[in-house]
Structures are given as structure tokens and as C-alpha cells.
XYZ file of C-alpha atoms in Angstrom:
586
model
C 88.787 85.199 185.877
C 85.921 85.821 188.260
C 87.387 84.800 191.631
C 87.940 87.828 193.821
C 86.240 90.175 191.370
C 82.743 91.503 190.948
C 80.771 90.051 188.084
C 78.216 92.081 186.115
C 75.164 90.066 185.034
C 73.428 91.891 182.208
C 70.412 89.693 181.435
C 68.168 86.992 182.879
C 70.213 84.219 181.240
C 71.852 82.622 184.279
C 74.257 80.588 182.105
C 75.945 83.909 181.409
C 76.560 84.584 185.117
C 79.637 83.883 187.208
C 78.010 83.039 190.538
C 81.366 82.226 192.122
C 81.954 85.989 192.206
C 80.003 88.732 193.905
C 77.260 89.296 191.340
C 76.109 92.742 190.303
C 72.808 92.680 188.438
C 72.418 95.363 185.802
C 68.691 95.616 186.474
C 65.735 93.816 188.097
C 64.950 91.967 184.848
C 67.842 89.643 185.695
C 65.843 88.336 188.656
C 62.352 88.331 187.147
C 62.468 84.536 186.958
C 61.876 82.607 190.198
C 64.601 80.091 189.247
C 67.131 82.903 189.025
C 66.168 84.242 192.426
C 66.637 80.806 193.975
C 69.983 80.395 192.230
C 71.530 83.348 194.058
C 69.963 82.767 197.479
C 72.601 83.203 200.169
C 75.192 84.528 197.694
C 76.635 88.052 197.737
C 74.806 90.125 195.137
C 73.159 93.477 194.498
C 71.430 95.445 191.743
C 73.412 98.271 190.163
C 72.014 101.721 190.880
C 70.017 102.953 187.888
C 71.564 105.694 185.726
C 68.045 107.061 185.135
C 67.303 108.361 188.602
C 66.073 110.978 189.190
C 63.629 110.584 186.322
C 64.438 113.885 184.617
C 67.556 112.151 183.224
C 65.237 110.205 180.934
C 64.023 113.433 179.349
C 67.611 114.549 178.794
C 68.517 111.218 177.194
C 65.414 111.262 175.001
C 66.331 114.734 173.746
C 69.856 113.629 172.910
C 68.602 110.521 171.094
C 66.217 112.673 169.087
C 69.115 114.822 167.896
C 71.065 111.710 166.932
C 67.990 110.331 165.162
C 67.648 113.396 162.950
C 71.313 113.224 161.942
C 71.269 109.487 161.281
C 67.953 109.603 159.418
C 69.313 112.121 156.950
C 72.352 109.984 156.166
C 70.503 106.671 156.212
C 67.884 108.046 153.802
C 70.618 108.879 151.315
C 72.156 105.427 151.663
C 68.818 103.641 151.246
C 68.096 105.657 148.112
C 71.454 104.588 146.654
C 70.977 100.971 147.706
C 67.569 100.688 146.026
C 68.193 102.990 143.075
C 65.453 105.451 144.043
C 65.373 109.133 144.960
C 62.727 109.377 147.650
C 62.644 112.421 149.946
C 63.619 112.127 153.580
C 59.971 112.275 154.635
C 59.350 108.994 152.807
C 62.055 107.266 154.831
C 60.961 109.009 158.047
C 57.529 107.394 157.755
C 58.872 104.014 156.668
C 62.072 103.494 158.644
C 61.745 106.202 161.314
C 59.804 104.173 163.926
C 62.367 101.359 163.851
C 65.345 103.747 163.809
C 64.131 105.919 166.683
C 63.486 102.852 168.858
C 66.812 101.272 167.923
C 68.731 104.417 168.879
C 67.006 104.768 172.243
C 67.390 101.066 173.045
C 71.072 101.023 172.143
C 71.808 104.261 174.000
C 69.978 103.064 177.097
C 71.953 99.791 177.149
C 75.201 101.671 176.579
C 74.571 104.084 179.437
C 73.719 101.212 181.804
C 76.947 99.369 181.024
C 78.948 102.591 181.286
C 77.352 103.454 184.630
C 77.957 99.952 186.039
C 81.624 99.870 185.092
C 82.143 103.428 186.352
C 80.594 102.743 189.744
C 82.141 99.256 190.086
C 85.654 99.550 188.719
C 86.613 95.991 189.608
C 83.712 94.412 187.725
C 83.769 92.393 184.527
C 81.160 90.579 182.446
C 80.766 87.695 180.028
C 80.050 88.482 176.404
C 79.084 86.364 173.424
C 81.537 85.742 170.586
C 80.919 88.148 167.697
C 79.745 85.260 165.535
C 76.695 84.887 167.790
C 75.813 88.590 167.881
C 73.822 89.021 164.673
C 70.868 91.373 165.182
C 68.568 90.125 162.441
C 64.911 91.141 162.600
C 62.322 90.999 159.851
C 60.395 94.202 160.621
C 59.620 96.763 163.337
C 56.985 94.530 164.938
C 59.521 91.727 165.207
C 61.932 94.136 166.848
C 59.961 96.225 169.308
C 56.407 94.910 169.818
C 55.472 93.693 173.268
C 57.043 90.281 172.606
C 59.617 91.495 170.118
C 63.347 90.847 170.091
C 64.098 93.965 172.124
C 62.333 92.324 175.088
C 64.137 89.003 174.657
C 66.941 87.957 177.015
C 69.204 86.529 174.341
C 68.819 89.466 171.951
C 69.710 91.805 174.813
C 72.714 89.662 175.675
C 73.854 90.278 172.098
C 73.398 94.026 172.506
C 75.227 94.113 175.822
C 78.015 91.956 174.363
C 78.502 94.276 171.395
C 78.492 97.352 173.618
C 80.885 95.945 176.227
C 83.336 94.674 173.581
C 83.370 98.031 171.755
C 83.541 100.419 174.718
C 85.078 98.333 177.525
C 87.252 95.608 175.948
C 89.342 95.227 179.090
C 86.345 94.344 181.237
C 85.020 91.348 179.308
C 85.564 87.639 178.834
C 84.015 85.641 176.003
C 81.661 82.793 176.752
C 79.703 80.788 174.194
C 76.061 80.541 175.163
C 73.622 79.041 172.691
C 69.950 80.086 173.013
C 67.622 77.350 174.221
C 65.110 78.175 171.484
C 65.459 79.223 167.862
C 64.081 82.658 168.752
C 60.717 84.350 168.572
C 58.398 83.916 165.621
C 56.953 87.369 166.000
C 55.173 88.368 162.804
C 52.557 91.099 162.499
C 49.296 89.564 161.312
C 45.586 90.256 161.654
C 43.411 87.881 163.662
C 40.862 85.612 162.006
C 37.852 87.773 162.939
C 39.512 90.886 161.528
C 40.412 89.114 158.281
C 36.861 87.822 157.965
C 35.358 91.265 158.535
C 37.538 92.962 155.936
C 37.022 90.091 153.530
C 33.253 90.525 153.698
C 33.437 94.260 153.069
C 35.981 93.969 150.244
C 33.394 94.177 147.433
C 31.750 97.286 148.882
C 35.143 99.000 149.004
C 35.630 98.406 145.276
C 32.854 100.926 144.591
C 34.215 103.545 147.019
C 36.298 106.500 145.899
C 39.088 105.629 148.361
C 40.037 109.238 149.005
C 40.728 108.658 152.712
C 42.325 105.359 153.754
C 42.317 104.399 157.439
C 43.937 101.271 158.860
C 44.674 99.638 162.216
C 42.227 101.939 163.976
C 42.662 100.549 167.467
C 39.604 101.220 169.692
C 37.280 101.663 166.669
C 35.067 98.563 166.411
C 33.417 97.070 163.306
C 30.076 98.776 163.906
C 31.741 102.168 164.106
C 33.786 101.394 160.975
C 30.684 100.558 158.923
C 28.847 103.607 160.204
C 31.664 106.015 159.346
C 32.162 104.518 155.898
C 28.474 104.823 155.079
C 27.913 108.302 156.467
C 31.003 110.129 155.190
C 30.418 112.117 152.006
C 30.375 110.064 148.775
C 31.653 106.965 150.614
C 35.100 108.533 150.429
C 36.400 106.988 153.682
C 37.595 103.386 153.514
C 38.891 101.320 156.426
C 41.407 98.953 154.889
C 43.212 95.944 156.309
C 46.918 95.903 155.429
C 47.759 92.392 156.534
C 51.285 91.006 156.777
C 53.282 90.522 153.594
C 53.847 86.915 154.599
C 56.817 85.188 156.231
C 60.279 86.329 155.213
C 63.022 83.817 154.528
C 65.833 84.726 156.896
C 68.252 82.943 154.569
C 67.771 85.894 152.216
C 69.605 88.114 154.688
C 72.568 89.563 152.767
C 75.454 90.982 154.751
C 77.245 91.818 151.488
C 74.335 93.900 150.233
C 74.067 95.734 153.523
C 77.617 96.985 153.153
C 76.087 99.613 150.883
C 74.555 101.210 153.974
C 77.893 102.058 155.582
C 77.849 105.609 156.949
C 80.591 108.133 157.638
C 82.548 108.564 160.853
C 81.874 111.309 163.385
C 83.685 112.665 166.422
C 81.205 110.930 168.741
C 82.131 107.361 169.691
C 78.548 106.264 170.433
C 77.324 107.513 167.059
C 80.165 105.679 165.326
C 79.145 102.492 167.145
C 75.525 103.067 166.171
C 76.483 103.572 162.527
C 78.454 100.353 162.543
C 75.463 98.353 163.799
C 72.680 99.843 161.663
C 73.644 98.079 158.391
C 73.398 94.675 160.090
C 70.480 95.492 162.376
C 68.047 97.252 160.041
C 65.047 94.941 159.429
C 64.882 92.828 156.291
C 61.704 94.531 155.056
C 63.759 97.680 154.340
C 66.593 95.884 152.532
C 66.091 92.369 151.161
C 62.288 92.614 150.890
C 62.015 96.319 150.047
C 61.128 95.790 146.377
C 58.561 93.124 147.193
C 56.749 95.489 149.542
C 57.173 98.651 147.491
C 56.177 97.269 144.095
C 52.655 96.409 145.262
C 51.741 99.906 146.452
C 49.218 102.034 144.560
C 48.061 105.353 146.011
C 46.090 106.829 143.131
C 43.623 109.606 144.133
C 44.321 109.137 147.848
C 43.987 112.464 149.661
C 44.565 111.344 153.253
C 45.894 108.260 154.971
C 45.665 107.543 158.687
C 46.111 104.971 161.423
C 46.507 104.440 165.141
C 48.942 101.536 165.578
C 49.846 101.005 161.922
C 52.359 103.862 161.956
C 54.543 101.808 164.306
C 54.101 98.158 163.403
C 52.316 97.535 160.108
C 54.932 97.529 157.338
C 52.459 97.141 154.467
C 50.578 100.158 155.745
C 53.800 102.128 156.233
C 54.912 101.396 152.679
C 51.517 102.641 151.495
C 51.722 105.763 153.667
C 55.350 106.479 152.710
C 54.463 106.314 149.026
C 51.543 108.647 149.737
C 54.044 111.296 150.841
C 55.268 111.510 147.244
C 52.026 113.357 146.447
C 50.087 115.904 148.499
C 48.448 113.241 150.673
C 47.724 114.320 154.252
C 49.025 111.996 156.979
C 46.687 111.489 159.943
C 47.608 109.943 163.277
C 45.123 109.079 166.019
C 45.710 108.691 169.742
C 46.273 105.135 170.895
C 45.566 105.248 174.628
C 46.645 106.820 177.912
C 49.727 108.898 178.710
C 49.535 111.098 175.627
C 49.641 114.792 176.471
C 50.621 113.900 180.039
C 54.264 112.828 179.981
C 57.165 112.331 177.579
C 56.814 109.315 175.273
C 58.537 108.328 172.033
C 55.212 107.076 170.666
C 53.814 110.595 170.937
C 56.926 112.057 169.309
C 56.434 109.725 166.338
C 52.761 110.743 166.133
C 53.756 114.392 165.948
C 55.657 113.710 162.703
C 52.324 113.467 160.848
C 50.392 116.393 159.393
C 47.613 116.065 161.958
C 47.516 114.187 165.242
C 43.968 113.680 166.521
C 44.019 113.536 170.325
C 41.539 112.612 173.025
C 41.065 116.228 174.039
C 44.447 117.828 174.657
C 46.475 120.011 172.328
C 49.904 121.616 172.202
C 49.832 125.385 172.477
C 50.972 127.194 169.343
C 50.880 123.946 167.362
C 47.987 123.272 165.014
C 49.049 119.641 164.426
C 47.259 118.445 167.555
C 43.495 118.431 166.996
C 41.115 117.245 169.762
C 38.610 114.618 168.620
C 36.301 112.532 170.787
C 37.358 108.912 171.143
C 34.772 106.466 169.749
C 35.915 103.940 172.344
C 35.469 106.291 175.285
C 32.241 107.689 173.812
C 30.647 104.233 173.878
C 31.755 103.869 177.505
C 30.514 107.326 178.515
C 28.487 107.203 181.749
C 27.947 103.447 181.446
C 28.583 102.674 185.119
C 26.187 100.097 186.579
C 25.406 101.021 190.163
C 23.782 97.655 191.019
C 27.149 96.170 191.995
C 27.938 93.351 194.415
C 30.622 95.111 196.428
C 33.524 94.284 194.101
C 36.745 96.167 194.855
C 38.638 96.011 191.547
C 42.413 96.521 191.536
C 43.880 97.007 188.037
C 47.595 96.353 187.548
C 49.932 97.191 184.701
C 53.108 95.945 183.082
C 56.099 97.100 181.122
C 58.570 95.527 178.715
C 61.180 93.424 180.489
C 63.880 95.606 178.937
C 63.379 99.259 178.034
C 62.038 99.672 174.496
C 61.511 103.423 174.450
C 62.163 106.357 176.735
C 59.118 107.631 178.592
C 58.789 109.675 181.753
C 56.729 107.066 183.593
C 57.480 104.063 185.777
C 60.226 101.935 184.260
C 62.025 98.596 184.598
C 64.019 99.797 187.626
C 60.763 100.534 189.433
C 59.206 97.071 189.091
C 60.349 95.602 192.460
C 58.948 98.616 194.318
C 55.849 98.591 192.114
C 55.044 95.073 193.329
C 55.826 96.000 196.934
C 53.470 98.974 196.723
C 50.644 96.606 195.811
C 51.243 94.715 199.035
C 51.406 97.986 200.997
C 48.025 98.967 199.580
C 46.370 95.647 200.405
C 47.923 95.635 203.876
C 46.336 99.039 204.443
C 42.812 97.833 203.653
C 40.377 96.900 206.377
C 40.141 93.112 206.705
C 36.589 92.754 205.281
C 37.565 94.716 202.161
C 40.413 92.345 201.346
C 37.856 89.594 200.794
C 36.115 91.834 198.253
C 39.318 92.555 196.348
C 39.806 91.238 192.807
C 43.161 91.847 191.135
C 43.220 92.211 187.356
C 46.825 91.760 186.108
C 48.391 92.925 182.873
C 49.248 90.349 180.218
C 52.369 88.359 181.097
C 55.426 89.938 179.469
C 58.329 88.613 181.496
C 57.860 89.726 185.105
C 55.816 86.788 186.415
C 53.218 89.238 187.695
C 50.569 86.757 188.763
C 52.940 84.489 190.684
C 54.712 87.475 192.246
C 51.459 89.033 193.435
C 50.189 85.688 194.765
C 53.402 85.186 196.717
C 53.409 88.696 198.170
C 49.667 88.790 198.915
C 48.571 85.232 199.848
C 44.915 84.514 199.193
C 44.364 87.380 196.772
C 41.751 86.659 194.102
C 43.058 87.189 190.581
C 41.066 87.683 187.399
C 43.447 86.158 184.876
C 41.103 86.217 181.867
C 42.612 88.787 179.503
C 39.201 90.055 178.416
C 38.504 93.751 178.431
C 38.851 95.402 181.820
C 35.991 97.797 181.050
C 33.439 95.039 181.656
C 34.735 94.707 185.213
C 35.002 98.464 185.712
C 31.317 98.973 184.912
C 30.302 96.615 187.730
C 32.874 97.394 190.427
C 31.975 99.247 193.583
C 35.370 100.979 193.556
C 38.180 100.757 190.984
C 41.766 101.094 192.203
C 44.556 101.857 189.714
C 48.274 102.040 190.619
C 49.659 103.475 187.383
C 48.796 105.900 184.593
C 47.508 104.321 181.382
C 44.416 103.807 179.230
C 42.535 102.250 182.168
C 42.518 105.610 183.951
C 40.763 107.239 181.011
C 38.293 104.364 180.648
C 37.232 104.464 184.299
C 36.782 108.241 184.113
C 34.641 107.962 180.976
C 32.557 105.162 182.540
C 32.172 107.397 185.610
C 32.914 104.672 188.149
C 34.192 105.602 191.630
C 37.946 105.298 191.465
C 41.061 105.802 193.580
C 44.524 106.117 192.041
C 48.018 105.994 193.494
C 51.568 105.827 192.191
C 55.066 106.967 193.064
C 55.084 110.558 191.851
C 58.876 110.528 191.560
C 58.583 108.039 188.688
C 56.273 110.191 186.580
C 57.283 113.538 185.125
C 53.939 115.116 184.397
C 54.173 118.011 181.957
C 53.663 121.438 183.541
C 50.601 122.114 181.365
C 49.075 118.803 182.504
C 49.983 119.029 186.185
C 47.013 121.307 186.950
C 44.594 118.537 186.027
C 46.296 115.988 188.279
C 46.347 118.502 191.115
C 42.560 118.707 190.791
C 42.354 114.927 191.243
C 44.555 115.087 194.334
C 42.423 117.900 195.785
C 39.195 115.872 195.623
C 40.702 112.587 196.873
C 41.065 110.597 193.647
C 44.863 110.571 193.292
C 47.407 109.738 196.027
C 51.181 109.587 196.302
C 51.335 106.566 198.598
C 49.540 103.200 198.705
C 48.725 103.669 202.404
C 46.864 106.938 201.781
C 44.977 105.348 198.883
C 43.987 102.389 201.078
C 42.752 104.742 203.781
C 40.578 106.532 201.233
C 39.074 103.229 200.078
C 38.378 102.252 203.700
C 36.640 105.589 204.309
C 34.353 105.529 201.274
C 33.691 101.822 200.751
C 30.310 101.683 202.478
C 28.902 104.407 200.228
C 31.381 105.406 197.491
C 28.674 107.093 195.381
C 28.074 109.675 198.111
C 31.677 110.824 197.655
C 31.842 110.259 193.896
C 28.628 112.231 193.260
C 29.878 115.262 195.154
C 29.833 118.327 192.925
C 33.553 119.045 193.439
C 34.562 115.467 192.590
C 32.405 115.412 189.471
C 33.678 118.812 188.391
C 37.268 117.582 188.667
C 36.379 114.426 186.729
C 34.675 116.405 183.991
C 37.578 118.812 183.628
C 40.016 115.908 183.444
C 37.882 114.111 180.848
C 37.533 117.195 178.676
C 41.314 117.441 178.566
C 42.434 113.784 178.337
C 39.414 111.520 177.809
C 37.158 113.299 175.341
C 33.896 111.411 174.849
C 30.719 112.624 173.229
C 27.270 111.382 172.283
C 27.889 113.225 169.001
C 31.271 111.660 168.311
C 30.120 110.393 164.890
C 29.294 113.906 163.678
C 32.683 115.110 164.953
C 34.517 112.368 163.066
C 32.551 112.811 159.865
C 33.196 116.552 159.912
C 36.907 116.040 160.602
C 37.368 113.404 157.903
C 35.369 115.284 155.287
C 37.806 118.172 155.614
C 40.431 116.004 153.874
C 38.383 115.182 150.776
């Protein structure tokens, strides 16, 4: 079928490509693997133009998906109540199922729009799809679905999604091909590490004698010393940090397609929503259907006045069952900021946080919205002004990463930008004076499908790479200058530490909110933030001999302080702030 036609490759599984045709790659993830790049050397091919450029289209799509989410959530809540013989309010299901549902909608819509765009632009193209019998979308929980190594980042799972979409919307542009996965699939189960289990095991007896009025869990960036201090100093020992570990492995043989038929939803006039409604009964994780009673029956929320978390709201099902049951009383739901990007640009994670009663941020707030409450970060407070000036000339370059396939809409650099993102690293290094290149140490992100280390080594021969995935802050404290080519938690950490730093990124890939733009303009004015790698390299060349002379300038420090007050709140009195905030919920 392929000879003389264009073939659309949707994933990085080369067995699903027709390389005898001119190959159109749906996105750069198809060529993330070096073997795939070698396979198509000398063959006619190209990458389909992204449907998400310019970047404002992402905001439009996110708004549309949010509207769909609200409609689907209402109907799905009713169906889940009927299925389980309960009568829980929609807020219960919003807390429990909402994070999975909102991600699933955005993921499915994004894949649909990519296929639609490709077939619209290339009207002679076709693609291979899997037989329907191989397209089951089973996941056990939200972590299994959308965590950094979840199914939504897996090539074969995405081939299933693309196959289902292409068959439903473009049946005349497909040909079936049986492709069996090389592995049985990810074993991706949420579970606490050994040290965390040990810590909570040792403090279990002390928690028995606490009043348990405020339950906090999965408090990312709050270490064990801070946990013990807050528990002991809050009034009447009313605050308890609790570990909600995994429920245990789920038997996938318990998956019941017959039972899931009870989740069938009504038709609408919108074809995409009808498609979505057809998939949800099969795709919804097992913890909300087959294992619902096992999770729900073990929950007790007696006398709990507030429940809060950082990452638990997304990934920890035992915690979410506890929190959802807490909504049946007057319990206050507390969310806490996770890292960078919040308050700066659109992100689904922030949207989910705003569904709680209070969202404690690292300094910023929404105008005319009392849900956002600034609260100093314990993590950043410990780092505050901890820069060690007795450095050895290290020029630290901190990289970032992103899921191989889109997992949520956000107005920041995305999968389509990865090839240029790597090229911009080379442009920066090429712009450095020769002696500075020998001082450069590159700290990559954890490997999540892009082959970052090998790609950077190939593009920048001889570059020194710090591949230990220990905390970057230990390097930041000792570096002469810290260079960052993206916007994330590292930016806030380096500002709190007060280390000389230079930032650059493609400003067309980030849609900074109007209320936040003023703060980034301040950074550009004093020479911290740049739009091009060449300009950033020039700045590093200019200041390298004595970066503290520039960094200590009153205008630079004023800009840093203003930025920190807004986005990286840190305080020597952070404990008093937290105790006061938590005691309000007793």
C-alpha cells in the first residue's frame, strides 16, 4: 500500500514504519533513538509541522479540554456512583478521579489534533495501526498512567492511542499491522522508598498519641527534620505527616470489561467527545473500578479538619481516597506548590491545585482569589543565601527534560522544541571563550527517552557531564556561574542560594502570564535572562573573571530579591509561618 504514497510514522517503534515510502514523522520523539535515526539515513523523510505553533494554541486547547473535563466529570461521577452503589458528591470524584481524567482528556485531544493536522496537511499520507484486539488501554492507577515513566510516555501505549484515533476518525487512511511489544510493559507502581518507609515506621507510635486533626502526606521538598519540627511545635501535636504507601500490586487479570460497561455515557453532537466517552470505560484505571472497594473500605477520617499534600494529589491513590472521603465532611483541602513554573505560565498541574480550598504558593497569588496563599518554602528557606564563594572556577550548565510524548498542556517548551533545544546548547557552548569551555560541567536531567547525555556528547565533543542524579543544589552552591536554559525549579533554587546565574531560552516557547512578565523583564534588564544562547554566552564571557562584581551590584540584587519575593519565597522564620498557617485549620 505504501509505494508511491507518503507514510505517517506516529511513534518511535520502527517496526510500525513503512520506510519504502516517503516517511512523515509525527514528531521528534520518533527519532529520539539513535537506531531510528540511522535507519532513515539517506531516505526521504521529514517531521510534520506542529499543530501547536505558535504557542498560544496550547492555551486555547487547554481551555477547551477544561470545558470537556467539567462536562465529562459530571456524567462520569454519576456513572461511578451507580457502578459502586454509592451517592458521593461530584467533589469526591473530582479529587479521586479528576487528575487521571484531566490528563487523559488532554493527552487524547493532543494526539487527535496531531493526527488530524498531519492528514490535513499531507492528503496522500496513510499510517499503520494496530488491530483493535491489541489496543487495550489498561492502567492500574494515575501514577501508572502519567508519571514520568508512565504508560502515556511509552511508545507502544501511544501506538495504541494513535491507532484508535486514526481508525475512528480517518478509517480510509489506515492499514492494519500486527506489532507485538518487545516487553510485557512497564511495572510502574507508586511506592515509597526504603528510607521513607523506615522513617514513618519509626514515628508510627508517636502518631498514635496525636490528635490527627491535620494530615499531611507526600510533602515534596520538606525533609524529615522539618517534618519532626513541625509536628512537635504545632499546637497540641495536631499536625501529623503520614505515609500513604501503595495499596500493593493489582492483579491485571481482575480487569472486567463486562463490569465497565456500566460506565457507558450518553452521546453528544461532538465527535471527539463521543470518541472520548467510548474509551473512558476501558481506559479508566483499575483502582477506580475493580479495586475501588478495597481502597475505599480502609479509609477512616474521623476528627480530621484538614488534609494536604504536594505530589499526593496527583499520584498517591491511597492518599486521594483518604482526601476524597474527607470531602464528605467539612475537612479543608490544602495543596502546596511543587516546584517551578507555578504562577508563571499555564500548567494543568496548577489547575488541579486550584481545585483545593487553599493552595499555598511560593510567594505569588492570583488577584481577587483568596485560594492562593503565599507561604515560604522550607526547601528554599534552607538554601537561602547558602552560596559558597570559595569556588574553583566551575561553570555549571543545568539542562532539563520533558516527557517523550505530551502528558499535559503547559505553555512552556514542548516535545516539538527538543531538537532545537539541543542545538541551542551547542550554540551556547560555541559562543564561550575557549578557556571557559574547559571549566564547563553539564548536569543533565534524568533520562526519560530523549538520550540527552549521548545527544549532548555527540553535539559537543569533549564536554564534561555530571551524570550522578544527586541534588543539583550541591553543585549550584559551589559553582562560579550557573547557566540554565529553561524555566523550572532550578531557577528558583539558584536564586534562593544567591549564586551568580545566567538564563536563556526561546521566548517564543514560553507564554509568560502578563502579571508575571514584569518580573522577567527585570531579569532581562539587569543581564540575567536572555533570548538567545549567543547573548547568554557573551554575558558569561564578560563576567567570568569576576562574576560577584556584577552579581553584587545593587540593581542586580534588587531584581533578584523582587523575583524571589514573588516566586521563590524563603525566610529564616519559615517555621513560624507554617505553624501559624497550619494552626488556622485546627
